[in-house]
Amino acid sequence: MNLTPTSSAAAALALGDALAIAVLTRRGFGPEDFAHLHPGGVIGRQLIRVEELMHRGAEVPIVAAEATLSAVVREMSGKRLGATAVVDGAGRLVGIVTDGDLRRAMERGDGGWPGTAAGLMTRTPKTVGRGELAMTALALMERHSITQLFIADDLGRPEGIVHLHDLLRAKIA
C-alpha cells in the first residue's frame, strides 16, 4: 500500500506545539512579546497602542471655544485631519468641529452661521486613552460612525488625535 504514516506526523506536530506552548508559558512569554518580535504580523498589529499612531504636538488641530469660524476652517485645513478640538480657557477638550459639522451648517443656508467654534461644535466628543489598543479605537469609530478620535490627558486636555486613515496605514482595519 505504500502509505505515509500520517497519524504519526500529526501526533508529532501536536506534541511539538504542546511543548512550544509549555515552554512559552513557563518563560512568561505573552502576546506583547510576540508582537515585539513580529511587529508586522497579525498579532503585532492587534496589539499596537493608540499612542504609537496618534498625531501629537503641533500636528493636533486645536482652537479656543471663542475662535471665529474662519479660524476653525484655517486650523482644520492646515492640519488636514478633518476636525479640530475645541478647548475652554483651561485647555480642556469641550467639543469637536468636523468637516461634516461645517457642511451641515452650510446646507442649512439660513444665514444663521454660529459666530464661534462653540456654536458649531459637537459637545462631549468621543475620546480614547493613549494606552488603549488601536483596535479599541477602531471599534469606537465604527460604533459611532466617526473618523477621528482625540486623546485627552488626565486633566481632559487634548494631547493627540488619531484618524481612521492612521489605522488603515497601520493595517489595523
Short mmCIF file of N, CA and C in Angstrom, two decimals:
data_model
loop_
_atom_site.label_atom_id
_atom_site.label_comp_id
_atom_site.label_asym_id
_atom_site.label_seq_id
_atom_site.Cartn_x
_atom_site.Cartn_y
_atom_site.Cartn_z
N MET A 1 0.81 -1.19 0.00
CA MET A 1 0.00 0.00 0.00
C MET A 1 0.85 1.25 0.00
N ASN A 2 2.03 1.18 0.56
CA ASN A 2 2.96 2.30 0.49
C ASN A 2 2.37 3.59 1.05
N LEU A 3 1.76 3.53 2.24
CA LEU A 3 1.13 4.70 2.87
C LEU A 3 2.11 5.42 3.78
N THR A 4 1.97 6.72 3.81
CA THR A 4 2.78 7.54 4.70
C THR A 4 2.15 7.50 6.08
N PRO A 5 2.94 7.44 7.11
CA PRO A 5 2.37 7.39 8.48
C PRO A 5 1.82 8.76 8.90
N THR A 6 0.67 9.11 8.33
CA THR A 6 0.11 10.44 8.60
C THR A 6 -0.28 10.63 10.05
N SER A 7 -0.74 9.59 10.69
CA SER A 7 -1.12 9.77 12.10
C SER A 7 0.11 10.05 12.95
N SER A 8 1.25 9.45 12.61
CA SER A 8 2.48 9.72 13.36
C SER A 8 2.94 11.16 13.14
N ALA A 9 2.83 11.65 11.91
CA ALA A 9 3.24 13.03 11.61
C ALA A 9 2.33 14.01 12.34
N ALA A 10 1.04 13.76 12.33
CA ALA A 10 0.09 14.65 13.01
C ALA A 10 0.34 14.65 14.51
N ALA A 11 0.61 13.48 15.06
CA ALA A 11 0.88 13.38 16.50
C ALA A 11 2.16 14.13 16.86
N ALA A 12 3.17 14.02 16.01
CA ALA A 12 4.44 14.71 16.27
C ALA A 12 4.24 16.23 16.23
N LEU A 13 3.45 16.71 15.26
CA LEU A 13 3.17 18.15 15.19
C LEU A 13 2.42 18.63 16.43
N ALA A 14 1.43 17.87 16.85
CA ALA A 14 0.65 18.24 18.03
C ALA A 14 1.54 18.26 19.27
N LEU A 15 2.40 17.26 19.41
CA LEU A 15 3.31 17.21 20.55
C LEU A 15 4.28 18.38 20.52
N GLY A 16 4.81 18.71 19.33
CA GLY A 16 5.71 19.86 19.20
C GLY A 16 5.02 21.16 19.59
N ASP A 17 3.79 21.35 19.14
CA ASP A 17 3.03 22.55 19.50
C ASP A 17 2.81 22.62 21.01
N ALA A 18 2.44 21.50 21.61
CA ALA A 18 2.20 21.47 23.05
C ALA A 18 3.47 21.81 23.82
N LEU A 19 4.61 21.27 23.40
CA LEU A 19 5.88 21.57 24.06
C LEU A 19 6.24 23.05 23.91
N ALA A 20 6.05 23.60 22.71
CA ALA A 20 6.36 25.02 22.48
C ALA A 20 5.50 25.91 23.38
N ILE A 21 4.22 25.63 23.47
CA ILE A 21 3.33 26.43 24.32
C ILE A 21 3.73 26.29 25.78
N ALA A 22 4.09 25.09 26.21
CA ALA A 22 4.50 24.88 27.60
C ALA A 22 5.75 25.70 27.92
N VAL A 23 6.73 25.70 27.01
CA VAL A 23 7.96 26.47 27.23
C VAL A 23 7.66 27.97 27.26
N LEU A 24 6.84 28.43 26.31
CA LEU A 24 6.48 29.86 26.28
C LEU A 24 5.76 30.27 27.55
N THR A 25 4.86 29.44 28.02
CA THR A 25 4.11 29.74 29.25
C THR A 25 5.06 29.77 30.44
N ARG A 26 5.93 28.80 30.52
CA ARG A 26 6.88 28.71 31.64
C ARG A 26 7.79 29.95 31.68
N ARG A 27 8.18 30.45 30.52
CA ARG A 27 9.06 31.62 30.45
C ARG A 27 8.30 32.94 30.55
N GLY A 28 6.98 32.88 30.63
CA GLY A 28 6.19 34.11 30.74
C GLY A 28 6.09 34.88 29.43
N PHE A 29 6.26 34.20 28.33
CA PHE A 29 6.21 34.81 27.00
C PHE A 29 4.75 35.04 26.65
N GLY A 30 4.37 36.31 26.49
CA GLY A 30 2.97 36.64 26.20
C GLY A 30 2.78 37.25 24.84
N PRO A 31 1.55 37.63 24.55
CA PRO A 31 1.26 38.24 23.25
C PRO A 31 2.08 39.51 22.98
N GLU A 32 2.35 40.29 24.03
CA GLU A 32 3.14 41.51 23.85
C GLU A 32 4.56 41.19 23.37
N ASP A 33 5.13 40.10 23.92
CA ASP A 33 6.46 39.68 23.49
C ASP A 33 6.43 39.22 22.04
N PHE A 34 5.40 38.48 21.70
CA PHE A 34 5.26 38.02 20.32
C PHE A 34 5.12 39.21 19.38
N ALA A 35 4.31 40.18 19.79
CA ALA A 35 4.10 41.38 18.97
C ALA A 35 5.41 42.15 18.80
N HIS A 36 6.22 42.21 19.85
CA HIS A 36 7.50 42.92 19.78
C HIS A 36 8.44 42.24 18.78
N LEU A 37 8.45 40.92 18.79
CA LEU A 37 9.34 40.18 17.89
C LEU A 37 8.81 40.10 16.46
N HIS A 38 7.50 40.25 16.30
CA HIS A 38 6.87 40.16 14.98
C HIS A 38 5.90 41.33 14.79
N PRO A 39 6.40 42.57 14.78
CA PRO A 39 5.51 43.73 14.74
C PRO A 39 4.65 43.82 13.49
N GLY A 40 5.10 43.23 12.40
CA GLY A 40 4.33 43.30 11.17
C GLY A 40 3.29 42.21 11.04
N GLY A 41 3.29 41.27 11.98
CA GLY A 41 2.34 40.17 11.91
C GLY A 41 0.97 40.56 12.44
N VAL A 42 0.04 39.66 12.29
CA VAL A 42 -1.34 39.93 12.70
C VAL A 42 -1.42 40.23 14.20
N ILE A 43 -0.75 39.43 15.02
CA ILE A 43 -0.79 39.66 16.47
C ILE A 43 -0.14 40.99 16.81
N GLY A 44 0.98 41.28 16.16
CA GLY A 44 1.66 42.56 16.41
C GLY A 44 0.78 43.75 16.11
N ARG A 45 0.07 43.69 14.99
CA ARG A 45 -0.82 44.80 14.63
C ARG A 45 -2.00 44.91 15.59
N GLN A 46 -2.49 43.79 16.09
CA GLN A 46 -3.62 43.82 17.01
C GLN A 46 -3.24 44.44 18.35
N LEU A 47 -1.96 44.47 18.66
CA LEU A 47 -1.52 44.98 19.96
C LEU A 47 -0.90 46.37 19.89
N ILE A 48 -1.00 47.03 18.74
CA ILE A 48 -0.49 48.40 18.63
C ILE A 48 -1.36 49.31 19.49
N ARG A 49 -0.72 50.20 20.20
CA ARG A 49 -1.44 51.14 21.07
C ARG A 49 -1.67 52.46 20.34
N VAL A 50 -2.70 53.17 20.76
CA VAL A 50 -3.07 54.45 20.15
C VAL A 50 -1.88 55.41 20.17
N GLU A 51 -1.12 55.43 21.26
CA GLU A 51 0.00 56.38 21.37
C GLU A 51 1.06 56.16 20.30
N GLU A 52 1.12 54.97 19.71
CA GLU A 52 2.09 54.70 18.65
C GLU A 52 1.65 55.30 17.32
N LEU A 53 0.38 55.61 17.18
CA LEU A 53 -0.17 56.09 15.91
C LEU A 53 -0.64 57.53 15.95
N MET A 54 -0.85 58.07 17.14
CA MET A 54 -1.50 59.38 17.24
C MET A 54 -0.60 60.53 16.78
N HIS A 55 -1.25 61.56 16.27
CA HIS A 55 -0.57 62.81 15.94
C HIS A 55 -0.44 63.58 17.25
N ARG A 56 0.71 64.27 17.43
CA ARG A 56 0.97 64.97 18.69
C ARG A 56 1.45 66.39 18.43
N GLY A 57 1.52 67.13 19.52
CA GLY A 57 2.11 68.47 19.47
C GLY A 57 1.46 69.37 18.45
N ALA A 58 2.29 69.99 17.61
CA ALA A 58 1.80 70.97 16.63
C ALA A 58 0.93 70.33 15.55
N GLU A 59 0.91 69.01 15.45
CA GLU A 59 0.07 68.33 14.46
C GLU A 59 -1.39 68.27 14.88
N VAL A 60 -1.67 68.51 16.17
CA VAL A 60 -3.03 68.37 16.70
C VAL A 60 -3.81 69.65 16.45
N PRO A 61 -4.92 69.57 15.72
CA PRO A 61 -5.73 70.76 15.47
C PRO A 61 -6.53 71.15 16.72
N ILE A 62 -6.30 72.37 17.18
CA ILE A 62 -6.96 72.86 18.40
C ILE A 62 -7.33 74.32 18.21
N VAL A 63 -8.56 74.66 18.59
CA VAL A 63 -9.00 76.06 18.61
C VAL A 63 -9.68 76.33 19.94
N ALA A 64 -9.70 77.60 20.32
CA ALA A 64 -10.43 78.01 21.52
C ALA A 64 -11.92 78.04 21.21
N ALA A 65 -12.73 77.89 22.24
CA ALA A 65 -14.19 77.89 22.07
C ALA A 65 -14.68 79.18 21.41
N GLU A 66 -13.99 80.28 21.67
CA GLU A 66 -14.42 81.57 21.10
C GLU A 66 -13.80 81.86 19.74
N ALA A 67 -13.09 80.90 19.15
CA ALA A 67 -12.47 81.11 17.83
C ALA A 67 -13.54 81.35 16.78
N THR A 68 -13.21 82.22 15.83
CA THR A 68 -14.13 82.51 14.72
C THR A 68 -14.19 81.30 13.78
N LEU A 69 -15.21 81.26 12.97
CA LEU A 69 -15.33 80.16 12.02
C LEU A 69 -14.19 80.16 11.01
N SER A 70 -13.72 81.33 10.63
CA SER A 70 -12.59 81.36 9.69
C SER A 70 -11.34 80.77 10.36
N ALA A 71 -11.16 81.01 11.65
CA ALA A 71 -10.03 80.41 12.37
C ALA A 71 -10.19 78.89 12.45
N VAL A 72 -11.42 78.43 12.64
CA VAL A 72 -11.69 76.99 12.67
C VAL A 72 -11.32 76.35 11.33
N VAL A 73 -11.78 76.97 10.25
CA VAL A 73 -11.50 76.43 8.91
C VAL A 73 -10.01 76.44 8.62
N ARG A 74 -9.31 77.51 8.99
CA ARG A 74 -7.85 77.57 8.78
C ARG A 74 -7.15 76.45 9.53
N GLU A 75 -7.54 76.23 10.79
CA GLU A 75 -6.90 75.19 11.59
C GLU A 75 -7.16 73.80 10.99
N MET A 76 -8.39 73.56 10.60
CA MET A 76 -8.73 72.26 10.02
C MET A 76 -8.03 72.05 8.68
N SER A 77 -7.98 73.08 7.87
CA SER A 77 -7.33 72.97 6.56
C SER A 77 -5.83 72.78 6.72
N GLY A 78 -5.24 73.47 7.67
CA GLY A 78 -3.80 73.38 7.88
C GLY A 78 -3.35 72.03 8.42
N LYS A 79 -4.16 71.42 9.26
CA LYS A 79 -3.75 70.15 9.90
C LYS A 79 -4.23 68.94 9.11
N ARG A 80 -5.21 69.12 8.24
CA ARG A 80 -5.67 68.09 7.31
C ARG A 80 -6.09 66.78 7.96
N LEU A 81 -6.81 66.87 9.09
CA LEU A 81 -7.31 65.68 9.75
C LEU A 81 -8.84 65.64 9.81
N GLY A 82 -9.48 66.62 9.18
CA GLY A 82 -10.93 66.60 9.08
C GLY A 82 -11.68 67.05 10.31
N ALA A 83 -10.96 67.58 11.29
CA ALA A 83 -11.61 68.01 12.53
C ALA A 83 -10.66 68.89 13.32
N THR A 84 -11.22 69.58 14.30
CA THR A 84 -10.40 70.30 15.26
C THR A 84 -11.00 70.15 16.64
N ALA A 85 -10.14 70.09 17.63
CA ALA A 85 -10.59 70.09 19.01
C ALA A 85 -10.99 71.50 19.37
N VAL A 86 -11.98 71.62 20.24
CA VAL A 86 -12.38 72.91 20.78
C VAL A 86 -12.11 72.84 22.28
N VAL A 87 -11.34 73.82 22.78
CA VAL A 87 -10.94 73.80 24.19
C VAL A 87 -11.45 75.04 24.92
N ASP A 88 -11.61 74.88 26.23
CA ASP A 88 -12.00 76.02 27.06
C ASP A 88 -10.76 76.80 27.49
N GLY A 89 -10.94 77.78 28.35
CA GLY A 89 -9.84 78.63 28.79
C GLY A 89 -8.73 77.88 29.51
N ALA A 90 -9.06 76.74 30.11
CA ALA A 90 -8.07 75.92 30.81
C ALA A 90 -7.43 74.88 29.89
N GLY A 91 -7.80 74.91 28.61
CA GLY A 91 -7.23 73.97 27.66
C GLY A 91 -7.89 72.61 27.65
N ARG A 92 -9.03 72.48 28.33
CA ARG A 92 -9.74 71.20 28.37
C ARG A 92 -10.61 71.02 27.13
N LEU A 93 -10.66 69.80 26.66
CA LEU A 93 -11.45 69.46 25.48
C LEU A 93 -12.94 69.58 25.83
N VAL A 94 -13.64 70.46 25.12
CA VAL A 94 -15.07 70.65 25.38
C VAL A 94 -15.91 70.32 24.15
N GLY A 95 -15.26 70.13 23.01
CA GLY A 95 -16.02 69.83 21.80
C GLY A 95 -15.13 69.51 20.63
N ILE A 96 -15.79 69.20 19.52
CA ILE A 96 -15.10 68.90 18.27
C ILE A 96 -15.90 69.53 17.14
N VAL A 97 -15.19 70.07 16.17
CA VAL A 97 -15.81 70.54 14.94
C VAL A 97 -15.21 69.70 13.82
N THR A 98 -16.08 69.08 13.03
CA THR A 98 -15.64 68.23 11.93
C THR A 98 -16.01 68.85 10.59
N ASP A 99 -15.44 68.29 9.53
CA ASP A 99 -15.83 68.71 8.19
C ASP A 99 -17.34 68.58 8.01
N GLY A 100 -17.89 67.52 8.55
CA GLY A 100 -19.33 67.29 8.45
C GLY A 100 -20.14 68.38 9.14
N ASP A 101 -19.66 68.84 10.30
CA ASP A 101 -20.35 69.94 11.00
C ASP A 101 -20.39 71.18 10.13
N LEU A 102 -19.27 71.47 9.46
CA LEU A 102 -19.22 72.64 8.58
C LEU A 102 -20.17 72.48 7.39
N ARG A 103 -20.18 71.30 6.79
CA ARG A 103 -21.08 71.06 5.65
C ARG A 103 -22.54 71.19 6.06
N ARG A 104 -22.90 70.61 7.19
CA ARG A 104 -24.30 70.69 7.64
C ARG A 104 -24.70 72.13 7.94
N ALA A 105 -23.80 72.91 8.51
CA ALA A 105 -24.11 74.32 8.77
C ALA A 105 -24.32 75.07 7.46
N MET A 106 -23.52 74.76 6.45
CA MET A 106 -23.68 75.42 5.14
C MET A 106 -24.98 74.98 4.46
N GLU A 107 -25.33 73.71 4.59
CA GLU A 107 -26.55 73.20 3.96
C GLU A 107 -27.81 73.88 4.51
N ARG A 108 -27.76 74.21 5.79
CA ARG A 108 -28.93 74.88 6.39
C ARG A 108 -29.24 76.16 5.64
N GLY A 109 -28.20 76.85 5.20
CA GLY A 109 -28.35 78.00 4.33
C GLY A 109 -29.25 79.11 4.82
N ASP A 110 -29.50 79.14 6.10
CA ASP A 110 -30.40 80.17 6.62
C ASP A 110 -29.66 81.40 7.10
N GLY A 111 -28.38 81.45 6.83
CA GLY A 111 -27.60 82.60 7.26
C GLY A 111 -27.36 82.61 8.76
N GLY A 112 -27.80 81.59 9.42
CA GLY A 112 -27.65 81.53 10.88
C GLY A 112 -26.37 80.85 11.30
N TRP A 113 -25.29 81.19 10.63
CA TRP A 113 -24.00 80.62 11.00
C TRP A 113 -23.67 81.01 12.43
N PRO A 114 -23.28 80.04 13.21
CA PRO A 114 -22.83 80.39 14.56
C PRO A 114 -21.55 81.22 14.45
N GLY A 115 -21.36 82.14 15.34
CA GLY A 115 -20.22 83.03 15.24
C GLY A 115 -18.91 82.45 15.73
N THR A 116 -18.98 81.36 16.51
CA THR A 116 -17.77 80.82 17.12
C THR A 116 -17.73 79.30 17.01
N ALA A 117 -16.57 78.77 17.35
CA ALA A 117 -16.41 77.31 17.38
C ALA A 117 -17.40 76.69 18.36
N ALA A 118 -17.62 77.35 19.49
CA ALA A 118 -18.54 76.82 20.50
C ALA A 118 -19.95 76.68 19.95
N GLY A 119 -20.34 77.56 19.04
CA GLY A 119 -21.67 77.50 18.47
C GLY A 119 -21.85 76.41 17.43
N LEU A 120 -20.76 75.90 16.92
CA LEU A 120 -20.81 74.90 15.86
C LEU A 120 -20.42 73.50 16.35
N MET A 121 -19.70 73.44 17.43
CA MET A 121 -19.09 72.18 17.87
C MET A 121 -20.11 71.15 18.35
N THR A 122 -19.67 69.90 18.30
CA THR A 122 -20.37 68.80 18.94
C THR A 122 -19.77 68.69 20.34
N ARG A 123 -20.62 68.78 21.33
CA ARG A 123 -20.13 68.72 22.72
C ARG A 123 -19.81 67.28 23.11
N THR A 124 -19.00 67.14 24.12
CA THR A 124 -18.56 65.84 24.64
C THR A 124 -18.13 64.88 23.53
N PRO A 125 -17.04 65.22 22.85
CA PRO A 125 -16.56 64.35 21.77
C PRO A 125 -16.07 63.01 22.32
N LYS A 126 -16.10 62.01 21.47
CA LYS A 126 -15.58 60.70 21.84
C LYS A 126 -14.06 60.80 21.94
N THR A 127 -13.52 60.20 22.98
CA THR A 127 -12.07 60.19 23.18
C THR A 127 -11.61 58.77 23.49
N VAL A 128 -10.32 58.59 23.42
CA VAL A 128 -9.71 57.30 23.74
C VAL A 128 -8.41 57.60 24.48
N GLY A 129 -8.03 56.71 25.38
CA GLY A 129 -6.78 56.88 26.12
C GLY A 129 -5.58 56.51 25.28
N ARG A 130 -4.46 57.15 25.54
CA ARG A 130 -3.26 56.89 24.75
C ARG A 130 -2.78 55.45 24.88
N GLY A 131 -3.04 54.81 26.00
CA GLY A 131 -2.61 53.43 26.21
C GLY A 131 -3.58 52.39 25.68
N GLU A 132 -4.71 52.82 25.15
CA GLU A 132 -5.69 51.88 24.61
C GLU A 132 -5.17 51.22 23.33
N LEU A 133 -5.65 50.04 23.07
CA LEU A 133 -5.29 49.37 21.82
C LEU A 133 -5.90 50.12 20.65
N ALA A 134 -5.17 50.16 19.55
CA ALA A 134 -5.69 50.80 18.34
C ALA A 134 -6.95 50.09 17.87
N MET A 135 -7.06 48.80 18.12
CA MET A 135 -8.27 48.05 17.76
C MET A 135 -9.48 48.59 18.53
N THR A 136 -9.27 49.01 19.77
CA THR A 136 -10.34 49.60 20.57
C THR A 136 -10.78 50.92 19.96
N ALA A 137 -9.81 51.72 19.51
CA ALA A 137 -10.13 52.99 18.85
C ALA A 137 -10.94 52.73 17.58
N LEU A 138 -10.54 51.74 16.81
CA LEU A 138 -11.26 51.40 15.59
C LEU A 138 -12.70 50.99 15.90
N ALA A 139 -12.88 50.17 16.92
CA ALA A 139 -14.23 49.73 17.29
C ALA A 139 -15.10 50.92 17.70
N LEU A 140 -14.51 51.87 18.42
CA LEU A 140 -15.25 53.07 18.83
C LEU A 140 -15.64 53.91 17.62
N MET A 141 -14.71 54.05 16.68
CA MET A 141 -15.01 54.79 15.45
C MET A 141 -16.15 54.12 14.68
N GLU A 142 -16.08 52.80 14.57
CA GLU A 142 -17.13 52.08 13.84
C GLU A 142 -18.48 52.21 14.54
N ARG A 143 -18.50 52.06 15.85
CA ARG A 143 -19.75 52.11 16.62
C ARG A 143 -20.44 53.46 16.48
N HIS A 144 -19.65 54.54 16.41
CA HIS A 144 -20.23 55.88 16.36
C HIS A 144 -20.17 56.53 14.98
N SER A 145 -19.72 55.78 13.98
CA SER A 145 -19.61 56.28 12.60
C SER A 145 -18.82 57.59 12.53
N ILE A 146 -17.64 57.57 13.14
CA ILE A 146 -16.76 58.74 13.13
C ILE A 146 -15.41 58.34 12.56
N THR A 147 -14.61 59.33 12.17
CA THR A 147 -13.32 59.02 11.54
C THR A 147 -12.12 59.53 12.32
N GLN A 148 -12.34 60.22 13.44
CA GLN A 148 -11.21 60.66 14.25
C GLN A 148 -11.60 60.65 15.73
N LEU A 149 -10.58 60.42 16.54
CA LEU A 149 -10.74 60.42 18.00
C LEU A 149 -9.62 61.25 18.60
N PHE A 150 -9.99 62.06 19.58
CA PHE A 150 -8.97 62.79 20.32
C PHE A 150 -8.51 61.96 21.50
N ILE A 151 -7.26 62.16 21.87
CA ILE A 151 -6.67 61.53 23.03
C ILE A 151 -6.50 62.64 24.04
N ALA A 152 -7.12 62.48 25.21
CA ALA A 152 -7.05 63.51 26.24
C ALA A 152 -6.20 63.01 27.41
N ASP A 153 -5.48 63.94 28.05
CA ASP A 153 -4.69 63.57 29.22
C ASP A 153 -5.60 63.48 30.44
N ASP A 154 -5.01 63.25 31.61
CA ASP A 154 -5.79 63.09 32.84
C ASP A 154 -6.58 64.33 33.23
N LEU A 155 -6.16 65.49 32.73
CA LEU A 155 -6.86 66.74 33.04
C LEU A 155 -7.88 67.11 31.96
N GLY A 156 -8.03 66.24 30.96
CA GLY A 156 -9.00 66.49 29.91
C GLY A 156 -8.50 67.36 28.77
N ARG A 157 -7.19 67.59 28.73
CA ARG A 157 -6.61 68.40 27.64
C ARG A 157 -6.23 67.49 26.48
N PRO A 158 -6.53 67.92 25.25
CA PRO A 158 -6.17 67.08 24.10
C PRO A 158 -4.66 67.00 23.95
N GLU A 159 -4.16 65.76 23.85
CA GLU A 159 -2.72 65.57 23.65
C GLU A 159 -2.43 64.86 22.35
N GLY A 160 -3.48 64.46 21.66
CA GLY A 160 -3.27 63.79 20.39
C GLY A 160 -4.58 63.55 19.68
N ILE A 161 -4.45 63.11 18.44
CA ILE A 161 -5.60 62.74 17.62
C ILE A 161 -5.19 61.56 16.77
N VAL A 162 -6.11 60.63 16.58
CA VAL A 162 -5.89 59.51 15.67
C VAL A 162 -7.04 59.51 14.67
N HIS A 163 -6.68 59.35 13.41
CA HIS A 163 -7.65 59.37 12.32
C HIS A 163 -7.79 57.95 11.78
N LEU A 164 -8.93 57.64 11.23
CA LEU A 164 -9.16 56.33 10.63
C LEU A 164 -8.07 55.98 9.63
N HIS A 165 -7.59 56.96 8.88
CA HIS A 165 -6.52 56.70 7.91
C HIS A 165 -5.24 56.23 8.59
N ASP A 166 -4.97 56.71 9.80
CA ASP A 166 -3.80 56.24 10.55
C ASP A 166 -3.93 54.75 10.85
N LEU A 167 -5.14 54.33 11.20
CA LEU A 167 -5.39 52.92 11.50
C LEU A 167 -5.29 52.07 10.23
N LEU A 168 -5.77 52.61 9.12
CA LEU A 168 -5.66 51.88 7.85
C LEU A 168 -4.20 51.72 7.43
N ARG A 169 -3.40 52.79 7.57
CA ARG A 169 -1.98 52.72 7.21
C ARG A 169 -1.25 51.68 8.06
N ALA A 170 -1.66 51.55 9.32
CA ALA A 170 -1.02 50.58 10.22
C ALA A 170 -1.61 49.18 10.05
N LYS A 171 -2.54 49.06 9.11
CA LYS A 171 -3.20 47.78 8.82
C LYS A 171 -3.98 47.25 10.02
N ILE A 172 -4.54 48.18 10.80
CA ILE A 172 -5.40 47.80 11.92
C ILE A 172 -6.78 47.45 11.38
N ALA A 173 -7.22 48.21 10.38
CA ALA A 173 -8.56 47.99 9.80
C ALA A 173 -8.44 47.21 8.51
#
